[in-house]
Coordinates of C-alpha atoms in Angstrom, one line a residue:
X1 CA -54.3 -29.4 108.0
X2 CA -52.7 -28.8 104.5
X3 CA -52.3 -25.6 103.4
X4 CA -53.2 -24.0 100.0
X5 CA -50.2 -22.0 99.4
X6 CA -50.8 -22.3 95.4
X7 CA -53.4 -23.3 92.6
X8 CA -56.7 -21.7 93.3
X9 CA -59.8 -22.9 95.2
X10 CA -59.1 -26.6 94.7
X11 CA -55.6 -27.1 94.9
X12 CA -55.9 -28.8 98.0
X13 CA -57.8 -31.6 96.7
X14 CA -54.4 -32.5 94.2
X15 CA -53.6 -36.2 95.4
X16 CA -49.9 -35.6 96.9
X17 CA -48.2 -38.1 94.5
X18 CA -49.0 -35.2 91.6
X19 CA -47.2 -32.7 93.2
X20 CA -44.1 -31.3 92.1
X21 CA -41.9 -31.1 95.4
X22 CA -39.6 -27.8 94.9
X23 CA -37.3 -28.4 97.7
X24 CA -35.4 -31.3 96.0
X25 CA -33.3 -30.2 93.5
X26 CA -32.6 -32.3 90.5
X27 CA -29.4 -32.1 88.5
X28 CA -29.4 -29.4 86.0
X29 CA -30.8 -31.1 82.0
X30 CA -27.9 -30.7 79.3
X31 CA -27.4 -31.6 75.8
X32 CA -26.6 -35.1 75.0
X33 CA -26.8 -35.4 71.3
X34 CA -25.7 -33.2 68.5
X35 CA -29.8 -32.9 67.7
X36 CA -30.3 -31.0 71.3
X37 CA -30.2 -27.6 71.4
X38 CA -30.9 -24.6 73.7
X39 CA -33.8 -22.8 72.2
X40 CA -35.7 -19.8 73.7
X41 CA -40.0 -18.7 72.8
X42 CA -40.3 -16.5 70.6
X43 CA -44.1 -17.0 69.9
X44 CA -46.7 -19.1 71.0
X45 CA -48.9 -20.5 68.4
X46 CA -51.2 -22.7 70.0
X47 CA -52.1 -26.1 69.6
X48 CA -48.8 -27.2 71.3
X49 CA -46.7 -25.3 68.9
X50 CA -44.3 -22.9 69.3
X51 CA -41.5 -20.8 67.7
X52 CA -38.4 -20.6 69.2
X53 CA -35.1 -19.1 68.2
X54 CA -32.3 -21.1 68.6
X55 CA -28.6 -20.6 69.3
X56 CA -27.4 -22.0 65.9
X57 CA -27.0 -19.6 62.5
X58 CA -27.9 -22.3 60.2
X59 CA -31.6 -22.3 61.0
X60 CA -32.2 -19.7 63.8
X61 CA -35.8 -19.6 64.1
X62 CA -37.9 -23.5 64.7
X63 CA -41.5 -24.9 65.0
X64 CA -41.3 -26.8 68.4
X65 CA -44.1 -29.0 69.3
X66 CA -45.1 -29.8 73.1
X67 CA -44.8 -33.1 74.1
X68 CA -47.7 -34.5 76.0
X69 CA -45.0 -35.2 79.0
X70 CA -45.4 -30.9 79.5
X71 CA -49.3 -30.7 78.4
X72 CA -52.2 -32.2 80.7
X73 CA -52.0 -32.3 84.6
X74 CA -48.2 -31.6 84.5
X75 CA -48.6 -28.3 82.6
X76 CA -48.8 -26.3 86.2
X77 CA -44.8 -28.0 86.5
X78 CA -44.0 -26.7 83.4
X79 CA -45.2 -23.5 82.0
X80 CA -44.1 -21.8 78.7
X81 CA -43.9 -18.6 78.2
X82 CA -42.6 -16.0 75.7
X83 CA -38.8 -15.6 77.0
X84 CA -38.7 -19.2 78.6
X85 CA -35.3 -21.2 77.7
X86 CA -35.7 -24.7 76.1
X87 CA -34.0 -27.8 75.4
X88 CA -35.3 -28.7 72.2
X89 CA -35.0 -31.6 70.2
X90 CA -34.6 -31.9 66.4
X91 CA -35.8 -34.2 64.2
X92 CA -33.0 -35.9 62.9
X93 CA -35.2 -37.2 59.8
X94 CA -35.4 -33.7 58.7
X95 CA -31.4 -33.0 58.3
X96 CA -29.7 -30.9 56.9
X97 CA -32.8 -28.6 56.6
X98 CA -34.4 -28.5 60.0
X99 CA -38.2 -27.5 60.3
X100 CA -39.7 -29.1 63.1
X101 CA -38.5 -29.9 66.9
X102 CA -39.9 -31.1 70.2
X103 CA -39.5 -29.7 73.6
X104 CA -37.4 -31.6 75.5
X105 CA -36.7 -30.1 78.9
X106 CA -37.9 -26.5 80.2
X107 CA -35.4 -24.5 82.4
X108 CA -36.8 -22.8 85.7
X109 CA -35.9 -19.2 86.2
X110 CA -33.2 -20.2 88.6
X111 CA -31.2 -22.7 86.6
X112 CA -30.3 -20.0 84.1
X113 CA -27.6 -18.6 85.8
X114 CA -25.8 -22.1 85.9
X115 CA -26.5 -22.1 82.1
X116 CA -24.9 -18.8 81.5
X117 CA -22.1 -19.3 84.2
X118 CA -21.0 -22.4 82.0
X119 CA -21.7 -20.4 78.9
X120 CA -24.1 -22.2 76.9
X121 CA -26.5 -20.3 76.2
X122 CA -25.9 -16.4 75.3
X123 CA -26.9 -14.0 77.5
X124 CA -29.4 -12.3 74.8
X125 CA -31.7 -15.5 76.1
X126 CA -32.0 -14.0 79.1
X127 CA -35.2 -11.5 78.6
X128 CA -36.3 -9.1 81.1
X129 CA -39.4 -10.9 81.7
X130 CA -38.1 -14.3 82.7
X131 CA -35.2 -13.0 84.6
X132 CA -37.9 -10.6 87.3
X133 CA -39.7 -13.8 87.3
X134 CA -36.6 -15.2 89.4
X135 CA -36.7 -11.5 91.7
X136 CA -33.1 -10.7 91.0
X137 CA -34.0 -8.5 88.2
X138 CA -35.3 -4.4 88.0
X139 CA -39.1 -4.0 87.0
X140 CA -37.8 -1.4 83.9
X141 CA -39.9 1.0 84.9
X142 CA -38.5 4.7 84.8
X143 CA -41.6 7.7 85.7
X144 CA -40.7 11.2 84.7
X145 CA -42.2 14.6 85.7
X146 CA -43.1 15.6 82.5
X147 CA -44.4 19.1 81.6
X148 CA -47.1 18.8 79.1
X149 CA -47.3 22.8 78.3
X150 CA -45.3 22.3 74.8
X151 CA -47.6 19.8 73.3
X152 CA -50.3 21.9 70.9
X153 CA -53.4 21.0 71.0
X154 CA -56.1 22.0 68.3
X155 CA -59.0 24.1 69.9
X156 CA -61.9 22.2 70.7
X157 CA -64.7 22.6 67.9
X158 CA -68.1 23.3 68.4
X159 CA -71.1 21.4 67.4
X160 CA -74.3 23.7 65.7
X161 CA -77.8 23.6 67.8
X162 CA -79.9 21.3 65.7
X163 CA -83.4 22.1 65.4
X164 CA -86.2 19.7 64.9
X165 CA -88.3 20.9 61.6
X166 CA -92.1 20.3 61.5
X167 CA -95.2 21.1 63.8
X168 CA -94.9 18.4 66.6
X169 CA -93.9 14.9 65.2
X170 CA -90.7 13.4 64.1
X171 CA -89.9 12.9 60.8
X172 CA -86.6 12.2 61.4
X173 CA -85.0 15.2 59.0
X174 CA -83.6 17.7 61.4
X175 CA -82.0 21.3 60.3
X176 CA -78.9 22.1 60.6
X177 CA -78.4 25.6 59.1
X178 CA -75.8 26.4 57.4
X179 CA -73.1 24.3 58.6
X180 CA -74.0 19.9 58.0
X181 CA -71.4 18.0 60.5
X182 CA -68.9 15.7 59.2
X183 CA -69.5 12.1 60.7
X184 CA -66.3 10.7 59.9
X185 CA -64.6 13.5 62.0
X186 CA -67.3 11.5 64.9

């Protein structure tokens, strides 16, 4: 019986010819052209556009478009996220002022240490986020025992009794006495 290890209720009804197999690794995706660069999400727009900042001064920050190759039934191979590292692709039509890219190749969580190990990409790519998506990183959570006895509060503030005026209906005035409540301090 096949077993539904991922994907929800469904997931067993993929047809097996969709499915990505994990155990066969293929070689690692690198730059052929001068117009492919490693890029990392900033932002995710929507759409199937994204910014990403890029390891090159001269334009540091890119609109990337998702190719239909990473949208569709192949998006649960290939999710983007803010942190992911890219290989983008820019429009050579657009030089020497580049605008506009397309995603080329997306890097799993465990190819970035062969990226970094042959010093490609910087080590700034590397956010927290993506890297404790892998498991080899900390969760950056530090809890302190705080004491809370220097903070000053301001005394709590009391509100006046109001008292309906009239002989038995409601006219909707009400009395306040002396004091009428602020209602943006509400």
């Amino acid at each position: 019986m096949v077993r539904n290890t991922n994907g929800g209720c469904k997931s067993k009804g993929f047809a097996r010819k969709l499915q990505d197999n994990s155990s066969s690794s293929e070689p690692l995706r690198l730059p052929t052209d001068e117009c492919e660069i490693f890029a990392t999400v900033k932002k995710i727009l929507g759409n199937g556009r994204l910014i990403v900042g890029t390891t090159n001064t001269s334009y540091p920050e890119l609109q990337c478009m998702i190719r239909s190759k990473f949208r569709g039934r192949s998006k649960r191979n290939h999710m983007v996220t803010v942190g992911s590292v890219l290989l983008i692709g820019l429009h050579h039509w657009e030089s020497p002022n580049y605008k506009h890219s397309d995603m080329l190749h997306i890097y799993p969580s465990s190819s970035l240490s062969q990226l970094l190990h042959m010093k490609l990409i910087p080590s700034s790519f590397i956010t927290s986020s993506v890297y404790d998506s892998a498991g080899t990183g900390d969760d950056s959570f530090t809890f302190e025992n705080t004491d809370t006895t220097d903070i000053d509060l301001p005394p709590p503030q009391r509100i006046p009794n109001m008292k309906p005026s009239g002989g038995g209906g409601d006219d909707g005035s009400e009395e306040f006495g002396d004091v009428m409540p602020d209602f943006d301090d509400i």
